[in-house]
Coordinates of C-alpha atoms and ligand atoms in Angstrom, one line a residue:
M1 CA 12.8 17.0 0.0
T2 CA 15.0 16.9 -2.7
V3 CA 18.4 14.8 -3.2
E4 CA 20.5 14.6 -5.9
P5 CA 20.4 11.9 -7.5
N6 CA 23.0 9.2 -8.2
S7 CA 25.2 10.0 -4.8
A8 CA 22.9 11.3 -2.6
H9 CA 23.2 11.0 1.8
V10 CA 19.7 10.8 3.5
P11 CA 18.8 10.3 7.0
V12 CA 16.4 7.4 6.2
V13 CA 15.6 5.1 3.1
I14 CA 12.3 3.2 3.0
I15 CA 11.8 0.2 0.0
G16 CA 8.4 0.3 -0.2
A17 CA 5.3 2.6 -0.9
G18 CA 2.5 0.3 0.4
P19 CA 0.3 1.4 3.4
V20 CA 3.5 0.1 5.8
G21 CA 6.7 1.8 4.1
V22 CA 4.4 5.0 3.7
T23 CA 2.8 5.3 7.3
A24 CA 6.7 4.2 8.6
A25 CA 7.5 7.4 6.8
L26 CA 5.1 9.9 8.1
L27 CA 5.6 8.7 11.4
L28 CA 9.1 9.9 11.1
A29 CA 8.3 13.0 9.7
R30 CA 6.4 13.8 12.2
R31 CA 9.4 13.3 14.1
G32 CA 11.4 15.6 11.6
V33 CA 13.2 12.8 9.9
R34 CA 14.3 13.3 6.5
S35 CA 13.2 10.0 4.3
V36 CA 12.8 8.8 0.9
V37 CA 10.7 6.0 -0.2
L38 CA 11.5 3.6 -3.5
E39 CA 8.7 2.3 -4.8
R40 CA 8.7 0.0 -7.9
H41 CA 5.3 1.2 -8.6
R42 CA 4.2 4.5 -10.2
D43 CA 1.1 5.1 -8.4
V44 CA -1.5 3.1 -5.7
Y45 CA -1.9 -0.1 -6.5
P46 CA -5.5 -0.2 -7.3
L47 CA -6.9 -3.6 -6.2
P48 CA -7.9 -4.4 -2.6
R49 CA -5.9 -6.8 -0.2
A50 CA -6.0 -5.4 3.2
V51 CA -9.8 -4.7 4.2
A52 CA -9.4 -4.7 8.4
T53 CA -8.2 -2.2 11.0
D54 CA -8.0 -2.3 14.4
D55 CA -8.9 0.3 16.7
E56 CA -4.3 0.5 18.0
V57 CA -4.2 1.0 14.0
C58 CA -6.9 3.6 13.8
R59 CA -4.3 4.9 16.9
I60 CA -1.1 4.6 15.1
L61 CA -3.7 6.1 11.2
Q62 CA -4.0 9.4 14.0
A63 CA -0.1 9.5 14.9
A64 CA 0.7 9.7 11.5
G65 CA -1.6 12.5 11.2
V66 CA -4.4 10.9 8.8
G67 CA -7.0 9.6 12.0
E68 CA -10.0 11.7 10.5
E69 CA -9.7 10.6 7.0
F70 CA -8.8 7.2 7.8
A71 CA -12.3 7.1 9.8
A72 CA -14.4 9.0 6.9
I73 CA -13.4 5.7 4.5
S74 CA -13.5 3.2 7.0
R75 CA -16.5 1.5 8.1
P76 CA -16.9 0.1 12.2
A77 CA -17.6 -3.5 12.3
K78 CA -19.4 -5.5 14.4
G79 CA -17.0 -8.6 14.8
L80 CA -16.9 -11.8 14.2
R81 CA -18.9 -15.2 14.0
L82 CA -18.3 -18.6 13.3
L83 CA -20.5 -20.3 11.4
D84 CA -21.4 -23.9 10.6
A85 CA -21.6 -25.2 7.8
R86 CA -25.2 -24.6 7.3
H87 CA -24.3 -21.2 8.0
R88 CA -26.2 -21.0 11.6
V89 CA -24.0 -19.4 13.7
M90 CA -21.8 -21.0 16.3
A91 CA -20.0 -18.1 18.0
E92 CA -20.0 -14.5 17.7
F93 CA -17.3 -11.8 19.4
R94 CA -18.8 -8.4 19.4
R95 CA -16.3 -5.5 18.5
S96 CA -17.5 -2.0 20.5
V97 CA -17.4 1.0 18.3
H98 CA -15.4 2.3 21.5
G99 CA -12.4 0.6 21.7
H100 CA -9.5 0.9 24.4
H101 CA -7.7 3.2 21.9
G102 CA -11.0 5.9 21.1
Y103 CA -11.5 4.1 18.3
P104 CA -14.4 1.1 16.4
Q105 CA -12.4 -2.6 17.4
T106 CA -12.6 -3.5 14.4
S107 CA -12.9 -1.3 10.7
M108 CA -13.9 -1.6 7.1
F109 CA -11.9 -0.7 4.2
D110 CA -10.9 -0.4 0.6
Q111 CA -6.8 -0.3 0.4
P112 CA -6.5 1.7 -2.2
E113 CA -8.5 4.5 -0.3
L114 CA -6.3 4.3 2.9
E115 CA -3.4 4.5 0.1
R116 CA -4.5 7.0 -1.3
V117 CA -4.9 9.0 1.7
L118 CA -1.2 7.8 2.8
R119 CA -0.3 8.9 -0.3
D120 CA -2.0 12.6 0.4
A121 CA -0.1 13.1 3.5
L122 CA 3.3 11.7 2.1
G123 CA 3.0 14.2 -0.4
R124 CA 2.1 17.3 1.5
S125 CA 5.5 16.4 4.0
P126 CA 8.2 18.2 3.2
E127 CA 10.6 15.3 5.0
C128 CA 9.5 12.9 2.2
E129 CA 10.6 12.1 -0.8
L130 CA 8.4 8.7 -2.7
R131 CA 10.2 8.3 -5.7
G132 CA 8.5 5.4 -7.8
G133 CA 8.4 3.2 -10.6
V134 CA 12.4 2.4 -9.5
E135 CA 13.7 -0.9 -9.2
V136 CA 15.4 -1.4 -5.8
T137 CA 18.9 -3.9 -6.7
A138 CA 20.8 -4.1 -3.7
V139 CA 20.7 -2.8 -0.6
G140 CA 24.4 -3.1 1.6
P141 CA 26.8 -3.3 3.1
Y142 CA 25.6 -2.3 6.3
T143 CA 27.7 -3.9 9.4
S144 CA 29.0 -0.1 9.3
G145 CA 28.4 3.6 8.2
P146 CA 25.6 4.5 6.2
V147 CA 24.3 1.7 4.2
R148 CA 24.4 2.0 0.5
V149 CA 21.0 0.7 -1.6
T150 CA 21.2 1.0 -5.1
Y151 CA 18.0 1.6 -7.8
R152 CA 17.1 1.7 -10.8
D153 CA 14.9 4.3 -12.6
D154 CA 14.8 5.3 -16.2
N155 CA 18.2 6.9 -16.4
G156 CA 20.1 4.5 -15.2
E157 CA 21.7 3.2 -11.9
H158 CA 21.6 5.1 -8.4
H159 CA 23.0 4.7 -4.4
L160 CA 21.6 6.6 -1.7
W161 CA 23.8 6.4 1.7
A162 CA 21.5 6.3 4.6
E163 CA 21.6 6.1 8.4
A164 CA 19.4 3.3 8.2
V165 CA 17.0 1.7 6.2
L166 CA 13.5 -0.1 6.6
G167 CA 12.5 -2.5 4.2
C168 CA 8.7 -2.7 3.5
D169 CA 9.3 -4.5 0.1
G170 CA 6.6 -7.3 1.1
A171 CA 6.3 -10.9 1.2
N172 CA 9.6 -11.7 -1.6
S173 CA 11.3 -8.6 0.1
L174 CA 14.7 -8.0 -1.3
T175 CA 15.8 -6.3 2.3
R176 CA 15.5 -10.1 3.8
E177 CA 17.5 -11.6 1.6
A178 CA 20.0 -8.7 2.0
I179 CA 20.3 -9.2 5.6
G180 CA 20.0 -13.4 5.1
A181 CA 17.0 -13.5 6.8
M182 CA 15.4 -16.8 6.7
W183 CA 11.5 -17.8 7.2
E184 CA 10.4 -19.6 10.1
N185 CA 7.2 -21.6 9.8
L186 CA 4.3 -21.7 11.8
R187 CA 2.6 -24.1 9.5
F188 CA -0.3 -23.2 7.5
E189 CA 0.1 -23.1 3.6
E190 CA -3.3 -23.3 1.6
R191 CA -4.5 -22.1 -1.7
W192 CA -7.6 -20.1 -1.4
T193 CA -9.5 -18.2 -4.1
V194 CA -10.3 -14.0 -2.9
V195 CA -12.8 -12.6 -4.2
D196 CA -14.0 -9.2 -4.1
V197 CA -17.4 -7.7 -5.9
R198 CA -19.0 -4.3 -5.9
T199 CA -22.8 -4.7 -5.9
N200 CA -26.1 -3.1 -4.8
A201 CA -28.2 -7.0 -4.6
D202 CA -29.6 -7.6 -1.2
V203 CA -26.5 -9.5 0.5
R204 CA -27.6 -12.1 2.8
C205 CA -25.0 -10.9 5.4
W206 CA -24.6 -8.7 9.2
E207 CA -22.2 -6.1 9.8
G208 CA -19.2 -8.2 10.3
V209 CA -17.0 -11.2 8.8
D210 CA -18.2 -14.4 8.7
Q211 CA -15.8 -17.5 9.3
V212 CA -17.7 -20.7 7.8
C213 CA -15.6 -23.7 9.9
D214 CA -16.4 -26.2 7.0
P215 CA -13.6 -28.6 5.9
D216 CA -15.2 -29.2 2.8
R217 CA -15.8 -25.6 2.0
P218 CA -14.5 -23.4 4.2
A219 CA -14.9 -19.5 3.9
T220 CA -15.2 -16.3 5.1
F221 CA -17.2 -13.3 3.9
M222 CA -17.8 -10.1 4.6
R223 CA -19.3 -6.7 3.8
V224 CA -16.5 -3.9 2.8
G225 CA -18.7 -0.9 2.5
E226 CA -21.7 0.3 1.1
D227 CA -21.8 -1.5 -2.1
R228 CA -18.1 -3.9 -1.6
Y229 CA -18.0 -7.2 -0.5
R230 CA -14.9 -9.4 -0.1
W231 CA -15.5 -13.5 -0.2
E232 CA -12.6 -15.9 0.4
F233 CA -13.1 -19.5 0.1
R234 CA -10.4 -22.6 -0.2
L235 CA -9.7 -23.3 -3.1
G236 CA -12.1 -26.5 -4.4
E237 CA -10.9 -29.2 -6.9
R238 CA -12.2 -27.1 -10.0
D239 CA -12.4 -22.9 -10.3
E240 CA -15.8 -22.4 -9.7
P241 CA -17.3 -19.2 -11.8
V242 CA -18.2 -16.1 -9.0
R243 CA -21.6 -16.6 -9.0
E244 CA -21.9 -20.2 -8.2
L245 CA -19.9 -19.7 -5.4
V246 CA -21.7 -16.9 -3.6
A247 CA -25.0 -18.2 -4.7
P248 CA -25.4 -19.2 -0.4
W249 CA -24.9 -15.3 0.1
V250 CA -25.9 -13.5 -3.2
S251 CA -29.5 -15.0 -5.1
P252 CA -28.2 -16.4 -8.5
S253 CA -31.5 -14.9 -10.2
Y254 CA -30.6 -11.6 -9.6
D255 CA -29.8 -10.2 -12.2
G256 CA -28.6 -6.0 -11.6
D257 CA -25.1 -5.2 -11.2
F258 CA -23.1 -7.2 -10.1
E259 CA -19.3 -6.3 -10.6
V260 CA -16.7 -8.8 -9.6
V261 CA -13.5 -5.7 -8.9
R262 CA -10.7 -8.7 -8.4
K263 CA -10.9 -12.6 -8.5
T264 CA -7.3 -14.0 -7.5
Q265 CA -5.8 -17.1 -6.2
Y266 CA -3.4 -16.8 -3.0
T267 CA -1.1 -18.8 -0.5
F268 CA -1.7 -17.9 2.9
R269 CA 1.0 -18.5 4.6
A270 CA 2.4 -18.6 8.8
R271 CA 6.0 -17.7 8.7
V272 CA 7.9 -15.0 11.0
A273 CA 11.7 -14.1 9.3
D274 CA 14.1 -15.7 12.0
R275 CA 15.8 -11.8 12.0
W276 CA 14.4 -8.8 11.8
H277 CA 17.3 -6.6 11.5
G278 CA 20.8 -6.2 10.4
G279 CA 23.0 -3.3 11.4
R280 CA 20.6 -0.3 10.7
V281 CA 18.5 -2.7 8.0
F282 CA 14.8 -3.5 9.4
L283 CA 11.9 -5.4 8.4
L284 CA 9.1 -4.5 8.8
G285 CA 5.5 -5.8 7.5
D286 CA 5.1 -8.4 5.0
A287 CA 9.1 -8.9 5.0
A288 CA 9.4 -9.9 8.3
H289 CA 5.9 -11.8 8.8
L290 CA 2.8 -13.6 7.0
T291 CA -0.1 -14.7 8.2
P292 CA -3.2 -16.2 7.0
P293 CA -6.1 -13.5 6.8
F294 CA -8.9 -15.0 9.5
I295 CA -8.6 -12.7 11.7
G296 CA -7.9 -9.6 10.2
Q297 CA -4.7 -8.8 11.5
G298 CA -1.7 -9.0 8.5
L299 CA -1.7 -5.0 7.6
C300 CA -1.8 -4.5 11.6
S301 CA 0.7 -5.8 12.2
G302 CA 2.7 -4.1 10.0
L303 CA 1.5 -0.9 11.0
R304 CA 2.5 -2.3 14.2
D305 CA 6.2 -2.4 13.2
A306 CA 6.3 1.2 11.7
Y307 CA 4.6 2.5 14.9
N308 CA 7.4 0.8 17.3
L309 CA 10.2 1.5 15.1
T310 CA 9.7 5.0 14.2
W311 CA 9.8 6.6 17.2
K312 CA 13.3 5.0 18.7
L313 CA 15.3 5.1 15.4
A314 CA 14.0 9.1 15.6
R315 CA 15.7 9.4 19.4
V316 CA 18.8 7.8 17.6
L317 CA 18.8 9.4 15.1
Q318 CA 18.1 13.2 16.1
Q319 CA 18.5 12.6 19.9
G320 CA 21.6 11.1 20.1
A321 CA 20.0 7.7 22.0
E322 CA 21.7 4.7 22.7
E323 CA 21.9 2.2 20.2
G324 CA 21.0 -0.5 22.0
L325 CA 17.5 1.4 21.5
L326 CA 16.8 -0.1 18.3
D327 CA 17.7 -4.0 19.5
T328 CA 14.1 -3.3 21.0
Y329 CA 12.7 -3.4 17.7
E330 CA 13.0 -7.4 17.2
R331 CA 12.7 -7.9 20.5
E332 CA 9.6 -6.8 21.4
R333 CA 7.6 -7.1 18.0
K334 CA 9.1 -10.7 16.7
P335 CA 7.3 -12.5 19.5
H336 CA 3.3 -10.2 19.3
A337 CA 3.8 -10.8 15.2
R338 CA 3.9 -14.6 16.7
R339 CA 1.3 -14.9 18.7
V340 CA -0.5 -12.8 16.5
I341 CA -0.1 -15.6 13.4
R342 CA -0.5 -18.1 15.5
L343 CA -4.3 -17.1 16.7
A344 CA -5.0 -16.8 13.1
V345 CA -3.9 -20.1 12.3
A346 CA -6.0 -21.3 15.0
M347 CA -8.8 -20.0 13.4
G348 CA -7.9 -21.2 10.3
W349 CA -8.2 -25.0 11.7
A350 CA -11.4 -24.2 13.5
M351 CA -12.6 -22.9 9.5
T352 CA -11.0 -26.1 7.7
G353 CA -9.7 -28.8 11.0
G354 CA -6.4 -28.5 10.3
Q355 CA -3.5 -30.2 8.2
D356 CA -2.2 -32.4 10.0
G357 CA -2.8 -36.2 11.7
A358 CA -5.6 -34.6 14.2
A359 CA -7.6 -33.1 11.3
A360 CA -9.7 -36.3 11.3
L361 CA -10.0 -36.1 15.0
R362 CA -10.4 -32.6 14.9
R363 CA -13.3 -32.5 12.2
N364 CA -15.6 -34.3 14.2
L365 CA -15.2 -31.8 17.1
L366 CA -16.0 -28.8 14.4
A367 CA -19.6 -28.5 15.3
A368 CA -18.3 -26.5 18.2
A369 CA -15.5 -25.1 16.3
C370 CA -14.9 -22.2 19.1
R371 CA -14.4 -24.8 21.8
I372 CA -10.6 -25.3 20.5
P373 CA -8.4 -24.8 23.1
G374 CA -8.2 -20.8 23.8
L375 CA -9.2 -20.0 20.6
A376 CA -12.6 -18.4 21.9
E377 CA -11.2 -16.9 24.7
A378 CA -8.2 -15.5 22.5
A379 CA -10.4 -14.5 19.5
G380 CA -13.3 -12.6 21.9
R381 CA -10.8 -10.1 23.2
D382 CA -8.7 -7.7 22.3
L383 CA -6.5 -9.9 19.2
S384 CA -3.8 -7.7 20.3
P385 CA -1.7 -9.2 23.0
A386 CA 1.1 -7.3 25.7
L387 CA 4.6 -7.1 25.1
T388 CA 7.0 -9.3 26.4
A389 CA 8.8 -8.2 29.8
G390 CA 12.1 -6.3 28.4
P391 CA 14.4 -3.5 28.6
L392 CA 11.6 -1.8 28.0
V393 CA 8.6 -3.3 29.3
R394 CA 9.2 -3.5 32.8
R395 CA 6.2 -6.1 33.8
R396 CA 6.3 -7.3 37.1
A397 CA 2.9 -9.2 37.1
R398 CA 1.6 -10.9 34.2
R399 CA -1.5 -9.4 33.9
G400 CA 0.1 -5.7 34.5
L401 CA -0.2 -3.0 32.7
A402 CA 3.5 -2.9 31.7
G403 CA 3.7 -3.6 28.0
T404 CA -0.2 -3.1 27.4
H405 CA -2.0 0.6 26.0
C406 CA -2.8 3.4 28.0
P407 CA -6.2 3.6 26.9
Q408 CA -7.2 6.8 24.6
P409 CA -10.2 8.5 26.1
W410 CA -11.3 11.9 25.1
V411 CA -10.3 14.5 27.4
N412 CA -10.8 18.2 28.0
A413 CA -7.9 20.6 28.1
D414 CA -7.7 24.5 27.2
G415 CA -11.7 24.3 26.6
R416 CA -11.1 21.6 23.9
R417 CA -12.3 18.6 23.7
S418 CA -9.5 16.4 22.0
R419 CA -8.4 12.7 21.9
L420 CA -5.6 12.1 24.7
D421 CA -2.6 11.6 22.6
E422 CA -3.4 15.0 20.5
V423 CA -2.6 16.8 24.3
I424 CA 0.3 14.6 26.3
G425 CA 2.4 15.1 23.2
D426 CA 4.9 12.3 21.7
S427 CA 7.1 10.9 23.9
F428 CA 8.4 10.1 27.2
I429 CA 5.0 11.0 30.3
I430 CA 4.0 9.9 33.4
L431 CA 0.7 9.5 34.4
T432 CA -0.2 10.1 38.0
A433 CA -3.5 9.1 39.8
T434 CA -3.0 12.0 42.1
D435 CA -0.9 15.0 42.0
P436 CA 2.8 13.5 41.5
S437 CA 5.1 13.1 45.3
P438 CA 7.9 15.9 45.6
S439 CA 10.4 13.0 44.5
L440 CA 8.5 11.2 42.0
T441 CA 8.6 14.8 40.8
A442 CA 12.3 15.3 41.0
L443 CA 12.6 11.5 39.6
A444 CA 10.4 12.6 36.8
H445 CA 12.8 15.7 36.2
G446 CA 16.3 13.6 35.6
L447 CA 14.4 11.4 33.3
G448 CA 13.5 14.2 31.2
V449 CA 9.9 13.1 31.3
R450 CA 6.8 15.4 32.4
A451 CA 4.7 13.8 35.3
V452 CA 0.9 14.4 34.5
P453 CA -2.5 13.8 37.1
V454 CA -4.6 12.7 34.9
T455 CA -7.4 14.2 37.5
G456 CA -6.0 17.7 35.2
L457 CA -6.9 15.8 31.8
R458 CA -10.9 15.7 32.6
D459 CA -11.5 12.8 31.1
D460 CA -14.7 10.6 31.7
G461 CA -12.7 8.6 34.5
T462 CA -11.0 6.2 31.8
L463 CA -8.0 7.1 33.2
A464 CA -8.3 7.3 36.7
A465 CA -10.0 3.8 36.5
W466 CA -7.9 2.2 34.2
L467 CA -4.8 3.0 36.6
H468 CA -6.9 2.1 39.2
A469 CA -7.6 -1.3 37.8
G470 CA -3.8 -1.7 37.1
R471 CA -3.0 -0.9 41.1
A472 CA -0.9 1.2 39.7
D473 CA -0.4 4.9 41.3
A474 CA 1.3 6.1 38.1
A475 CA 2.5 4.7 34.7
L476 CA 5.3 5.5 32.6
L477 CA 4.5 5.6 29.0
R478 CA 6.3 5.4 26.0
P479 CA 5.7 7.4 23.2
D480 CA 3.9 4.8 21.3
R481 CA 2.0 5.0 24.6
V482 CA 3.2 1.9 25.6
V483 CA 3.4 1.5 29.3
L484 CA 7.4 1.2 30.4
D485 CA 7.0 0.8 34.0
I486 CA 4.2 1.7 37.1
V487 CA 4.6 2.8 40.3
P488 CA 2.4 0.7 42.6
A489 CA -0.7 1.6 43.7
G490 CA 0.7 3.0 47.4
G491 CA 4.2 2.6 46.1
R492 CA 6.2 6.2 46.1
D493 CA 8.3 5.8 42.8
F494 CA 9.9 3.6 40.0
T495 CA 11.7 0.6 41.6
D496 CA 15.2 -0.6 39.5
T497 CA 14.7 2.0 37.1
A498 CA 18.3 0.9 36.2
T499 CA 16.7 -0.9 33.6
W500 CA 15.3 0.7 31.6
A501 CA 16.7 4.4 32.7
P502 CA 19.8 4.5 30.1
L503 CA 17.6 3.6 26.9
L504 CA 15.4 7.0 28.0
H505 CA 19.0 9.1 27.9
T506 CA 19.4 11.3 25.0
T507 CA 22.4 13.7 24.1
R508 CA 20.4 16.6 22.5
G509 CA 16.8 17.8 22.5
P510 CA 14.0 16.1 20.6
H511 CA 13.5 18.2 16.6
P512 CA 11.0 21.3 16.9
S513 CA 7.4 18.9 16.8
P514 CA 4.8 20.1 14.5
R515 CA 2.5 19.6 16.9
T516 CA 3.1 23.0 19.1
A517 CA -0.3 23.6 19.5
E518 CA -1.1 20.6 21.3
K519 CA 2.1 20.7 23.8
S520 CA 0.8 24.1 24.6
L521 CA -2.9 22.3 25.4
L522 CA -1.1 19.7 27.8
R523 CA 0.6 22.7 29.5
S524 CA -2.9 24.4 30.5
A525 CA -3.6 20.7 31.2
T526 CA -1.3 20.3 33.7
R527 CA -0.6 23.9 35.1
Ligands
LIG601 O1 -12.0 -9.9 15.0 C1 -12.4 -9.2 14.2 O2 -13.1 -7.8 14.3 C2 -12.2 -9.3 12.9 C3 -11.8 -10.2 11.9 C4 -11.3 -10.3 10.4 C5 -11.5 -9.4 9.8 C6 -11.1 -9.3 8.4 C7 -10.9 -10.3 7.8 C8 -11.4 -11.3 8.6 O3 -10.9 -12.8 8.0 C9 -10.9 -11.7 10.1

């Protein structure tokens, strides 16, 4: 897509071509929505930052069309351990290589490699245009009609008018300022040193993440790749040399290759923006939330933002869905991001002893850091909680299926083994335990949604067991695979559809999806 410079109209402008911005562009492109991505740097930022994803995020990357490429550059991690000051294991939280979403529950990767994969995919998408080496100088006004985005490049100043603007412009977001959002402080602020090393040394480690719970020298250590390692240390009184810092893991007498790829100081913060949009200007990723990295969820939260928002935006822009659909973005994502940040902060307290008046008391308890209330339980589980109830999450019970994700097993359709999402398409869908009743079929038809019995998908029984465990005869999945509502076991239909049915309504048909092959698989699976 090429847009005339100086004064052009585009459906979506994305500010920032980091992983969140580019993934958002790819997800929109898969739904036929064109975007221009504006980025300060000309090329991928070469230094490592994020190092971990969970399986939900791998599924998002799959939806963006780079799932297999990401699998090829990432490495499953065994999980998370809490160590005491003498590096004795106090608690171990194992992660499976076959998570709920069909991928390893934790994967390690090198961020520049991920960004290269995403940029290459962007280059193959005619719906996306990346403008690198530009500086965005203003966003807005945004209160009515298209939003103006002003940027500068070597040729001067330009304006774009967009139906929506996605601010993926990081912690110092200009977009956040433009919409007048303020930070809500979740009370964690510490200076840490982050060290990335490439070496073939015999590093003392396991295939996972170690958190050293030592108030005097809290630290994180993990293997990121074949010869890539990351250490994080809370800043001490003096700036110690790397070899001194890593001496407990790499023998000081090792004199082989040892490249410090990066050593930098960060302020780890816990913050959430008080508002995530102003009209059609949205905040995503670090522009909307900041977390200490102790549970590896920073980038994950940003990619969840992109997945949550893009299907809603595509429906509004392309299919004439109600504007109210867009309000659910902040309503769903903000409490989710806040909960994940709080868990990261709790992990930080376990490692450091905390910063408040009770810190001294907690220090005495640190020999059993995993006893910090709720931490062990939460850290041992899926780190991504269910979405809270709202217009698009009809939660009846605290532990019901609504707000959680449908699992992604392998299925067999049309004689081919595929991941579930490749087969069920990218719109709303109802999965049923058995053949849908005539009334459910009629209801589905009225909603413009397909009802598919899981038996026809021929998976390994995962889907039937999941519905059974959730006491559901059917589940209505949203395009992001979150359960909107269920038909309770023994029930006939969805009840009280009035709260969500209007949000499913569209006035135009969907853009023809590039995934025609998947649709044909679905037809044969449901015949
Ligand atoms: O809980 C996990 O499996 C991974 C946690 C993690 C990942 C990356 C960086 C961290 O400090 C923790």
